[in-house]
Coordinates of C-alpha atoms in Angstrom, one line a residue:
Chain A
X23 CA 0.0 0.0 0.0
X24 CA 1.3 3.5 -0.9
X25 CA 0.1 5.6 2.0
X26 CA 0.5 8.8 0.1
X27 CA -2.0 7.7 -2.5
X28 CA -4.7 7.6 0.1
X29 CA -7.2 10.4 0.7
X30 CA -7.6 11.8 4.1
X31 CA -10.9 10.0 4.7
X32 CA -9.1 6.7 3.9
X33 CA -6.2 7.7 6.2
X34 CA -8.7 8.3 9.0
X35 CA -10.1 4.8 8.6
X36 CA -6.7 3.3 8.8
X37 CA -5.8 5.4 11.9
X38 CA -9.1 4.4 13.5
X39 CA -8.6 0.7 13.1
X40 CA -4.9 1.0 14.1
X41 CA -3.6 -0.2 10.7
X42 CA -1.5 2.9 10.6
X43 CA 0.0 5.3 13.1
X44 CA 0.4 9.0 12.7
X45 CA 4.1 8.4 12.4
X46 CA 3.7 5.9 9.6
X47 CA 1.6 8.4 7.7
X48 CA 3.9 11.4 8.3
X49 CA 7.0 9.3 7.5
X50 CA 5.5 8.3 4.2
X51 CA 4.9 11.9 3.3
X52 CA 8.3 12.9 4.4
X53 CA 9.8 10.2 2.2
X54 CA 7.6 11.3 -0.7
X55 CA 8.8 14.9 -0.2
X56 CA 12.4 13.7 -0.3
X57 CA 11.7 11.9 -3.5
X58 CA 9.5 14.4 -5.4
X59 CA 10.3 17.9 -4.2
X60 CA 13.4 18.2 -6.3
X61 CA 11.3 17.9 -9.4
X62 CA 8.1 19.7 -8.3
X63 CA 9.5 22.5 -6.1
X64 CA 6.3 23.1 -4.3
X65 CA 7.6 24.1 -0.8
X66 CA 9.1 27.3 0.4
X67 CA 9.7 25.8 3.8
X68 CA 9.6 22.1 4.7
X69 CA 9.0 21.0 8.3
X70 CA 9.8 17.4 7.9
X71 CA 11.8 16.8 11.1
X72 CA 9.4 18.8 13.2
X73 CA 6.5 16.9 11.6
X74 CA 8.1 13.5 12.5
X75 CA 8.8 14.6 16.1
X76 CA 5.2 15.8 16.4
X77 CA 3.8 12.6 15.0
X78 CA 5.8 10.6 17.5
X79 CA 4.4 12.6 20.4
X80 CA 0.9 12.4 19.1
X81 CA 1.1 8.6 18.8
X82 CA 2.3 8.4 22.4
X83 CA -0.5 10.6 23.6
X84 CA -3.0 8.6 21.7
X85 CA -1.6 5.4 23.1
X86 CA -2.1 6.8 26.6
X87 CA -5.6 7.9 25.7
X88 CA -4.8 11.5 26.2
X89 CA -5.8 12.5 22.7
X90 CA -8.6 11.7 20.5
X91 CA -10.3 13.3 17.4
X92 CA -11.0 12.7 13.8
X93 CA -8.0 14.6 12.5
X94 CA -5.4 14.0 15.2
X95 CA -2.0 13.3 13.6
X96 CA -3.1 14.0 10.0
X97 CA -0.5 16.0 8.1
X98 CA -1.3 19.1 5.9
X99 CA 0.5 21.7 3.9
X100 CA -0.2 25.5 4.1
X101 CA 0.1 28.2 1.5
X102 CA 2.9 30.6 2.5
X103 CA 0.6 33.6 2.8
X104 CA -1.2 32.1 5.9
X105 CA 0.5 33.1 9.1
X106 CA 2.1 30.3 11.2
X107 CA 3.6 31.2 14.5
X108 CA 7.3 30.5 14.8
X109 CA 7.5 29.4 11.1
X110 CA 8.4 31.7 8.3
X111 CA 5.5 33.2 6.3
X112 CA 7.1 34.7 3.2
X113 CA 4.3 35.2 0.7
X114 CA 7.0 34.0 -1.7
X115 CA 8.4 37.5 -1.6
X116 CA 11.9 39.0 -0.9
X117 CA 10.0 41.5 1.2
X118 CA 9.0 38.8 3.7
X119 CA 11.9 36.4 3.1
X120 CA 12.7 36.3 6.9
X121 CA 9.4 37.1 8.3
X122 CA 8.3 34.9 11.2
X123 CA 4.7 35.6 12.2
X124 CA 4.2 36.3 16.0
X125 CA 0.8 34.7 15.8
X126 CA -1.2 32.0 14.0
X127 CA -3.9 32.7 11.5
X128 CA -7.3 31.6 12.8
X129 CA -7.4 28.7 10.3
X130 CA -4.0 27.5 11.5
X131 CA -5.3 27.7 15.1
X132 CA -8.2 25.5 14.0
X133 CA -5.8 23.0 12.5
X134 CA -3.7 23.0 15.7
X135 CA -6.8 22.4 17.8
X136 CA -7.4 19.3 15.8
X137 CA -3.7 18.3 16.4
X138 CA -2.9 18.2 12.7
X139 CA 0.7 18.2 11.6
X140 CA 2.1 21.0 9.4
X141 CA 4.4 19.5 6.7
X142 CA 5.5 22.9 5.4
X143 CA 4.7 26.1 3.7
X144 CA 3.8 26.1 0.1
X145 CA 5.0 28.2 -2.8
X146 CA 2.8 30.8 -4.5
X147 CA 2.9 33.8 -6.8
X148 CA 4.4 36.7 -4.8
X149 CA 1.6 38.1 -2.5
X150 CA -0.8 35.8 -4.4
X151 CA -0.6 37.9 -7.5
X152 CA -0.4 35.7 -10.5
X153 CA -1.8 32.6 -12.2
X154 CA 1.3 30.4 -12.6
X155 CA 3.4 30.5 -9.5
X156 CA 6.2 31.9 -11.8
X157 CA 6.1 35.2 -9.9
X158 CA 7.5 33.5 -6.7
X159 CA 10.7 35.2 -5.6
X160 CA 12.2 31.8 -4.6
X161 CA 11.4 29.2 -7.2
X162 CA 9.2 28.0 -10.0
X163 CA 6.9 25.2 -9.0
X164 CA 6.3 22.6 -11.7
X165 CA 3.2 20.8 -12.7
X166 CA 3.3 17.1 -11.7
X167 CA 1.5 16.1 -14.9
X168 CA 4.3 17.7 -17.0
X169 CA 7.2 19.3 -15.4
X170 CA 7.6 21.8 -18.1
X171 CA 4.2 23.3 -17.4
X172 CA 3.1 25.6 -14.7
X173 CA 1.0 24.3 -11.9
X174 CA -1.3 27.4 -12.1
X175 CA -1.5 30.0 -9.4
X176 CA -1.4 31.6 -7.2
X177 CA -1.8 28.5 -4.9
X178 CA 0.4 26.6 -7.3
X179 CA 2.6 25.0 -4.6
X180 CA -0.5 23.8 -2.7
X181 CA -2.1 22.2 -5.8
X182 CA 1.1 20.7 -7.0
X183 CA 1.9 19.3 -3.6
X184 CA -1.5 17.6 -3.3
X185 CA -1.3 16.3 -6.9
X186 CA 2.1 14.8 -6.3
X187 CA 1.1 13.2 -3.0
X188 CA 3.6 15.3 -1.0
X189 CA 0.8 16.4 1.3
X190 CA -2.6 14.7 1.8
X191 CA -4.3 18.1 1.5
X192 CA -3.5 21.7 1.7
X193 CA -4.9 25.2 2.4
X194 CA -4.8 27.8 -0.4
X195 CA -6.3 31.2 -0.8
X196 CA -8.4 32.5 -3.7
X197 CA -8.8 36.2 -4.7
X198 CA -9.7 35.7 -8.4
X199 CA -9.3 32.0 -8.9
X200 CA -6.1 31.2 -7.0
X201 CA -7.5 28.0 -5.5
X202 CA -9.7 26.8 -8.4
X203 CA -7.4 27.4 -11.3
X204 CA -4.3 25.6 -9.9
X205 CA -6.6 22.8 -8.8
X206 CA -7.8 22.6 -12.4
X207 CA -4.3 22.6 -13.8
X208 CA -3.1 19.9 -11.4
X209 CA -6.1 17.6 -11.5
X210 CA -7.2 18.0 -7.9
X211 CA -10.2 19.5 -6.1
X212 CA -10.2 23.2 -5.1
X213 CA -12.9 25.0 -3.2
X214 CA -13.3 28.7 -2.7
X215 CA -15.9 29.2 0.0
X216 CA -18.4 32.0 0.2
X217 CA -16.9 35.3 1.2
X218 CA -17.2 35.4 5.0
X219 CA -17.5 31.7 5.6
X220 CA -13.8 31.3 6.6
X221 CA -11.9 33.8 8.7
X222 CA -9.2 35.8 6.9
X223 CA -7.4 36.7 10.1
X224 CA -3.8 35.9 9.6
X225 CA -4.1 35.7 5.8
X226 CA -1.7 38.3 4.4
X227 CA -4.1 40.7 2.7
X228 CA -4.0 41.1 -1.1
X229 CA -7.6 42.3 -1.9
X230 CA -9.6 42.2 1.3
X231 CA -13.0 42.2 -0.3
X232 CA -12.2 39.3 -2.5
X233 CA -9.7 37.1 -0.6
X234 CA -10.9 33.8 0.9
X235 CA -9.0 30.8 2.3
X236 CA -10.1 27.3 1.1
X237 CA -9.1 23.6 0.8
X238 CA -7.2 21.9 -2.0
X239 CA -7.7 18.2 -1.8
X240 CA -7.6 14.9 -3.6
X241 CA -11.3 14.5 -3.6
X242 CA -14.6 16.1 -2.8
X243 CA -15.1 14.3 0.5
X244 CA -11.8 15.6 1.8
X245 CA -12.8 19.1 0.6
X246 CA -16.0 18.9 2.7
X247 CA -14.0 17.6 5.7
X248 CA -11.4 20.4 5.6
X249 CA -14.2 23.0 5.1
X250 CA -15.8 21.6 8.3
X251 CA -12.6 22.4 10.2
X252 CA -11.9 25.9 8.9
X253 CA -15.4 27.4 8.5
X254 CA -16.9 29.6 11.1
X255 CA -17.3 33.1 12.5
X256 CA -14.3 34.8 13.9
X257 CA -14.3 37.9 16.0
X258 CA -11.0 38.9 14.6
X259 CA -12.3 39.1 11.1
X260 CA -15.3 41.5 11.0
X261 CA -16.2 40.3 7.5
X262 CA -16.7 36.7 8.6
X263 CA -20.3 35.8 9.0
X264 CA -22.3 34.1 11.8
X265 CA -23.7 31.2 10.0
X266 CA -25.0 28.0 11.4
X267 CA -22.3 25.3 11.8
X268 CA -22.8 22.5 9.3
X269 CA -21.3 19.1 8.6
X270 CA -20.6 19.4 4.9
X271 CA -19.9 15.7 4.5
X272 CA -23.6 15.1 5.2
X273 CA -24.4 17.0 2.0
X274 CA -22.6 14.4 -0.2
X275 CA -25.6 12.4 -1.3
X276 CA -24.4 11.0 -4.7
X277 CA -27.6 12.2 -6.2
X278 CA -28.4 15.1 -8.5
X279 CA -31.9 14.2 -9.5
X280 CA -33.9 17.3 -10.0
X281 CA -31.0 19.6 -9.4
X282 CA -31.1 22.6 -11.8
X283 CA -27.8 23.3 -13.5
X284 CA -27.4 26.5 -15.6
X285 CA -24.7 26.6 -18.3
X286 CA -23.9 30.2 -19.2
X287 CA -23.1 30.1 -23.0
X288 CA -20.7 33.1 -22.7
X289 CA -18.3 31.0 -20.7
X290 CA -18.0 28.6 -23.6
X291 CA -17.3 31.1 -26.3
X292 CA -14.2 32.7 -27.8
X293 CA -10.9 31.9 -26.2
X294 CA -12.0 28.6 -24.6
X295 CA -9.9 25.8 -25.8
X296 CA -11.8 23.2 -28.0
X297 CA -10.7 20.2 -25.9
X298 CA -11.7 21.9 -22.7
X299 CA -15.1 22.6 -24.3
X300 CA -15.4 19.0 -25.4
X301 CA -14.8 17.6 -21.9
X302 CA -17.2 20.1 -20.3
X303 CA -19.9 19.0 -22.8
X304 CA -19.2 15.4 -21.9
X305 CA -19.6 16.4 -18.2
X306 CA -22.9 18.0 -19.0
X307 CA -24.1 14.8 -20.6
X308 CA -23.1 12.9 -17.5
X309 CA -25.2 15.2 -15.4
X310 CA -28.2 14.8 -17.7
X311 CA -27.8 11.0 -17.4
X312 CA -27.7 11.3 -13.7
X313 CA -31.0 13.1 -13.7
X314 CA -30.0 16.8 -13.3
X315 CA -31.9 19.4 -15.3
X316 CA -29.4 21.2 -17.4
X317 CA -30.1 24.3 -19.3
X318 CA -28.1 26.8 -21.3
X319 CA -28.6 30.5 -20.4
X320 CA -27.0 33.9 -20.9
X321 CA -24.8 35.4 -18.2
X322 CA -23.0 38.1 -20.1
X323 CA -20.7 39.3 -17.4
X324 CA -17.4 37.6 -18.0
X325 CA -15.5 40.4 -19.7
X326 CA -16.8 43.1 -17.5
X327 CA -16.0 40.9 -14.5
X328 CA -12.4 40.5 -15.5
X329 CA -11.8 44.2 -16.0
X330 CA -13.6 45.0 -12.8
X331 CA -11.6 42.4 -10.9
X332 CA -8.3 43.8 -12.0
X333 CA -9.4 47.4 -11.0
X334 CA -10.7 46.4 -7.6
X335 CA -8.0 43.9 -6.7
X336 CA -5.2 46.2 -7.7
X337 CA -6.8 49.2 -5.9
X338 CA -7.2 47.2 -2.7
X339 CA -3.7 45.7 -3.1
X340 CA -2.1 49.2 -3.5
X341 CA -3.7 50.1 -0.2
X342 CA -3.0 46.8 1.6
X343 CA 0.6 46.7 0.5
X344 CA 1.2 50.2 1.8
X345 CA 2.1 48.7 5.1
X346 CA 5.4 47.3 3.8
X347 CA 7.8 50.1 4.6
X348 CA 10.9 48.4 6.0
X349 CA 10.4 49.6 9.5
X350 CA 8.8 47.0 11.8
X351 CA 9.2 43.9 9.7
X352 CA 10.1 42.9 6.2
X353 CA 13.0 43.9 3.9
X354 CA 14.9 47.1 4.5
X355 CA 17.2 48.5 1.9
X356 CA 20.9 48.7 2.8
X357 CA 21.5 52.2 1.6
X358 CA 19.2 55.2 1.9
X359 CA 19.4 59.0 2.4
X360 CA 16.5 59.6 4.8
X361 CA 13.3 58.1 6.0
X362 CA 11.3 58.7 2.8
X363 CA 14.2 57.2 0.8
X364 CA 14.2 54.2 3.1
X365 CA 10.5 53.5 2.4
X366 CA 11.0 53.9 -1.4
X367 CA 14.2 51.9 -1.7
X368 CA 12.9 49.1 0.6
X369 CA 9.7 48.7 -1.4
X370 CA 11.3 49.0 -4.8
X371 CA 14.0 46.4 -3.9
X372 CA 11.7 44.2 -1.8
X373 CA 8.7 43.8 -4.2
X374 CA 9.0 41.9 -7.5
X375 CA 7.9 43.3 -10.9
X376 CA 4.3 41.9 -10.9
X377 CA 3.6 43.3 -7.4
X378 CA 4.9 46.7 -8.4
X379 CA 2.9 46.6 -11.6
X380 CA -0.3 46.0 -9.6
X381 CA 0.5 48.6 -6.9
X382 CA 1.0 51.1 -9.7
X383 CA -2.2 50.1 -11.5
X384 CA -4.1 50.3 -8.2
X385 CA -2.7 53.7 -7.3
X386 CA -3.5 54.9 -10.8
X387 CA -7.2 53.8 -10.7
X388 CA -7.6 55.4 -7.3
X389 CA -5.9 58.7 -8.1
X390 CA -7.9 61.8 -8.7
X391 CA -9.1 62.2 -12.3
X392 CA -9.3 58.4 -12.8
X393 CA -11.3 57.3 -9.7
X394 CA -14.7 57.8 -11.4
X395 CA -13.7 56.3 -14.7
X396 CA -12.2 53.2 -13.3
X397 CA -12.7 52.5 -9.6
X398 CA -16.2 53.8 -9.2
X399 CA -17.3 52.2 -12.4
X400 CA -15.9 48.9 -11.3
X401 CA -17.8 49.1 -8.1
X402 CA -21.0 49.6 -10.1
X403 CA -20.1 46.7 -12.3
X404 CA -19.7 44.7 -9.1
X405 CA -23.3 45.4 -8.3
X406 CA -24.3 44.4 -11.9
X407 CA -22.4 41.1 -11.6
X408 CA -24.1 40.4 -8.2
X409 CA -27.5 41.2 -9.6
X410 CA -27.0 38.9 -12.7
X411 CA -26.0 36.1 -10.4
X412 CA -29.0 36.7 -8.2
X413 CA -31.2 36.4 -11.2
X414 CA -29.5 33.2 -12.3
X415 CA -29.8 31.6 -8.9
X416 CA -33.6 32.2 -9.0
X417 CA -33.6 29.6 -11.7
X418 CA -30.7 27.4 -11.1
X419 CA -29.1 25.6 -8.1
X420 CA -25.7 25.5 -9.6
X421 CA -23.9 27.2 -12.5
X422 CA -21.4 25.1 -14.5
X423 CA -18.4 26.5 -16.4
X424 CA -14.9 25.6 -17.3
X425 CA -12.5 26.6 -14.5
X426 CA -9.9 27.9 -16.9
X427 CA -10.1 28.5 -20.7
X428 CA -7.1 26.2 -21.2
X429 CA -5.1 23.4 -19.6
X430 CA -1.8 24.2 -17.9
X431 CA 0.5 26.2 -20.1
X432 CA 4.3 26.1 -20.6
X433 CA 6.6 27.7 -18.0
X434 CA 7.7 31.0 -19.4
X435 CA 5.0 31.3 -22.1
X436 CA 3.0 34.1 -20.4
X437 CA 5.2 35.5 -17.7
X438 CA 6.3 38.4 -19.9
X439 CA 2.8 39.4 -20.9
X440 CA 0.8 40.4 -17.9
X441 CA -2.4 41.0 -19.8
X442 CA -2.4 37.6 -21.4
X443 CA -1.8 36.1 -17.9
X444 CA -4.8 38.1 -16.6
X445 CA -7.1 36.9 -19.4
X446 CA -6.6 33.3 -18.2
X447 CA -8.7 34.2 -15.1
X448 CA -11.8 35.0 -17.1
X449 CA -13.9 32.0 -15.8
X450 CA -13.1 32.4 -12.1
X451 CA -13.0 36.1 -11.1
X452 CA -16.7 36.8 -11.2
X453 CA -17.2 34.3 -8.4
X454 CA -15.0 36.5 -6.1
X455 CA -16.6 39.7 -7.3
X456 CA -20.0 38.4 -6.2
X457 CA -18.6 36.6 -3.1
X458 CA -20.0 33.2 -4.1
X459 CA -18.7 29.7 -3.5
X460 CA -17.0 27.9 -6.3
X461 CA -15.4 24.5 -6.7
X462 CA -13.1 23.1 -9.3
X463 CA -13.0 19.4 -9.9
X464 CA -11.2 17.4 -12.6
X465 CA -13.5 16.3 -15.5
X466 CA -11.0 14.6 -17.8
X467 CA -7.7 15.0 -19.6
X468 CA -6.7 16.4 -23.0
X469 CA -4.7 14.6 -25.7
X470 CA -1.5 15.6 -24.1
X471 CA -2.5 14.0 -20.8
X472 CA -3.1 17.3 -19.0
X473 CA -6.1 17.6 -16.6
X474 CA -9.1 19.7 -17.4
X475 CA -11.2 21.3 -14.6
X476 CA -14.9 22.0 -14.3
X477 CA -16.1 24.8 -12.1
X478 CA -19.4 24.6 -10.2
X479 CA -20.7 27.9 -8.7
X480 CA -23.3 28.1 -6.0
X481 CA -25.4 30.8 -4.4
X482 CA -24.0 32.3 -1.2
X483 CA -23.5 29.8 1.6
X484 CA -24.7 27.0 -0.6
X485 CA -21.5 25.0 -0.3
X486 CA -23.5 21.9 0.4
X487 CA -25.1 22.1 -3.0
X488 CA -22.0 22.5 -5.0
X489 CA -20.1 19.9 -2.9
X490 CA -22.9 17.4 -3.6
X491 CA -23.1 18.1 -7.3
X492 CA -19.3 17.8 -7.5
X493 CA -19.3 14.6 -5.5
X494 CA -21.9 12.9 -7.6
X495 CA -19.9 13.6 -10.7
X496 CA -16.7 12.4 -9.1
X497 CA -18.3 9.1 -8.0
X498 CA -19.4 8.6 -11.6
X499 CA -16.2 9.3 -13.6
X500 CA -13.7 8.3 -10.9
X501 CA -11.0 10.6 -12.2
X502 CA -8.4 9.7 -9.6
X503 CA -8.6 6.0 -10.3
X504 CA -8.3 6.5 -14.0
X505 CA -5.6 9.2 -14.4
X506 CA -2.4 10.0 -12.5
X507 CA 0.3 12.6 -12.9
X508 CA 3.4 11.2 -14.6
X509 CA 6.1 13.7 -13.7
X510 CA 7.2 13.6 -17.3
X511 CA 9.6 16.2 -18.7
X512 CA 8.3 17.9 -21.8
X513 CA 6.4 16.4 -24.7
X514 CA 6.8 12.6 -24.8
Chain B
X5 CA -5.4 55.0 -23.0
X6 CA -2.2 56.9 -23.2
X7 CA -0.1 57.2 -20.1
X8 CA 2.7 59.7 -20.1
X9 CA 6.1 59.1 -18.5
X10 CA 5.5 62.0 -16.1
X11 CA 2.2 60.5 -15.0
X12 CA 3.8 57.1 -14.4
X13 CA 6.5 58.7 -12.3
X14 CA 4.0 60.7 -10.4
X15 CA 1.9 57.6 -9.6
X16 CA 5.1 55.6 -8.6
X17 CA 6.0 58.4 -6.2
X18 CA 2.5 58.3 -4.7
X19 CA 3.0 54.6 -4.2
X20 CA 6.5 55.0 -2.7
X21 CA 8.1 53.1 -5.5
X22 CA 11.1 53.9 -7.6
X23 CA 11.1 53.0 -11.3
X24 CA 14.5 52.8 -13.1
X25 CA 14.9 54.6 -16.3
X26 CA 15.2 51.3 -18.2
X27 CA 12.0 49.9 -16.7
X28 CA 9.8 52.9 -17.7
X29 CA 9.1 51.8 -21.2
X30 CA 8.0 48.3 -20.1
X31 CA 5.7 49.7 -17.3
X32 CA 4.2 52.2 -19.7
X33 CA 3.4 49.5 -22.3
X34 CA 1.9 47.1 -19.6
X35 CA -0.1 49.9 -18.0
X36 CA -1.6 51.0 -21.3
X37 CA -2.4 47.5 -22.3
X38 CA -4.2 46.8 -19.0
X39 CA -6.0 50.1 -18.9
X40 CA -7.2 49.7 -22.5
X41 CA -8.6 46.4 -21.4
X42 CA -10.0 47.7 -18.2
X43 CA -11.9 50.4 -20.1
X44 CA -14.6 47.9 -21.0
X45 CA -16.1 48.7 -17.6
X46 CA -17.2 52.0 -19.2
X47 CA -19.4 50.0 -21.7
X48 CA -21.1 48.0 -19.0
X49 CA -24.8 48.8 -18.5
X50 CA -24.5 50.2 -15.0
X51 CA -26.6 53.3 -15.2
X52 CA -28.5 53.9 -11.9
X53 CA -26.7 51.1 -10.1
X54 CA -25.3 51.7 -6.7
X55 CA -21.7 50.9 -5.9
X56 CA -20.7 47.7 -4.1
X57 CA -17.9 48.0 -1.6
X58 CA -17.7 44.5 0.0
X59 CA -18.8 41.0 -1.0
X60 CA -21.3 40.7 1.8
X61 CA -23.8 42.9 3.6
X62 CA -21.8 43.2 6.8
X63 CA -21.5 46.8 7.9
X64 CA -20.7 48.6 11.1
X65 CA -19.5 45.5 12.9
X66 CA -18.8 46.6 16.5
X67 CA -17.2 45.0 19.4
X68 CA -16.4 46.1 23.0
X69 CA -13.4 48.3 23.2
X70 CA -11.4 46.0 25.5
X71 CA -7.6 46.2 25.9
X72 CA -5.9 42.9 25.1
X73 CA -2.2 42.9 25.9
X74 CA 0.1 41.1 23.5
X75 CA 2.9 40.1 25.7
X76 CA 5.3 38.5 23.3
X77 CA 7.3 41.6 22.4
X78 CA 10.3 39.6 21.4
X79 CA 8.5 37.8 18.6
X80 CA 7.6 41.2 17.2
X81 CA 11.1 42.6 17.5
X82 CA 12.7 39.6 16.0
X83 CA 11.2 40.7 12.7
X84 CA 12.7 44.2 13.0
X85 CA 15.2 45.0 10.3
X86 CA 17.0 47.1 12.8
X87 CA 16.4 47.4 16.5
X88 CA 18.1 48.9 19.5
X89 CA 17.3 48.6 23.3
X90 CA 14.0 46.8 22.5
X91 CA 12.9 49.5 20.0
X92 CA 12.6 49.8 16.3
X93 CA 15.5 51.8 15.0
X94 CA 14.9 54.2 12.1
X95 CA 17.0 56.9 10.5
X96 CA 17.0 60.4 11.9
X97 CA 13.8 62.2 11.1
X98 CA 14.4 65.6 12.6
X99 CA 17.2 67.7 11.2

């Protein structure tokens, strides 16, 4: 048995009936990291020794009946923009290269309460700005299905680590698709919860009105389980909502009879790759066979959403990243004339080009003379997008689209063309603009053996619906049993 | 959307960023590209629509104004790029 192939719910079973100890599991992952990390480059920080020590302690405590719980001794990986006390949180930036958070993010506290084991911090685009993880200051993570391709981003390290079995599951963050798109590129499951379902406390802010933490997992059941752990109101995040505590695994009914699925035709038009379209059409057929009511409709918001997204996200980023000034933490330039010069040089040397580009764009759209034409307009479009989704959810339970217009692209093919990189987010950003939940699950592979992702969007706080619809499809096509990453290099 | 070099440098200054002479052209080209694209928001049918600021309806979330003391000063200061006598050290501000 290859332990690292198992899902978390399978690991739980084996822990429960004492077939495996936490140490067995952790050791299997540590060995896997040893074997695969040199090819995949998913981690910024590995905590393999610490994890093994912790697993040993946990096993002893369990033996002595001092510890119990469903997730005790289960390892996890964490995106490197989520604060972990005593462990570096770099945001894959030179700016925070040596930053050690003095506190834990609320989601990390929740993992700790379950006595889960942190295997390490995962690579990302700098400050979560990007769709390929190529904008990391430290390294380029590679796609386990083809090492010459990107894993997607910005949670590329999280998705690649899950896909290559270096962690059983991981936390990512999603501002415009940063959980769903890498999940799609790496053939795993990525869930962006409703805005306000999961606390953002301790998530390094990029665009506060769009950011949300969520699970990246091997299957939908694991996704529901990890959501159970991290969801919930938090006093420390005033945008987190008081919603009834749910057990999301109970929603997985393997039944979509009578469920109404809307398919917006604008998300299948120009720019969507033919093979992606084909697989999505096959998926639609599967849903029809399973008894769902599928209907095409018009949701003409994709291009407005994308422009709106980049205006709002950059505006918020330019404000949020104002805090990095080289005084209390973060990078400080070695040479400067005075205090103002210290700020400027520290920021200019500490941030990478994409981050600077977005700060400049954000400052531009907020500056006098352009505020009305861009920022205010974008906020109005945000209302429009929300209204259009409201109308759609009067008719449909779920909206089905591709997660990304294409499969994973070659490393280096878009990194010098920011606009082209932005256009790749066209299917995912509207979900963040409207604050909705969205999940990406694999629905097949293309001719070159690269995974294709399907996105299911739900109404606010209707995670149960999209999880069930995703689960039912997963049970039918059994993607994980049929397809596996090959770690091949280039076209073979 | 044409952005001038002066405008770019002004914006960079507002954002406390320095742009090298050899980066200017690249930034200008990128910014123009992106702004041209972003301009589609001006074609969206938004007349009469209110603005949306956040993704949910939460507003005016209050809590009791209670002091909570964070005692672990060392963990804060260990991140300081420069410190002295348990304080953040910065260059001289007053001439």
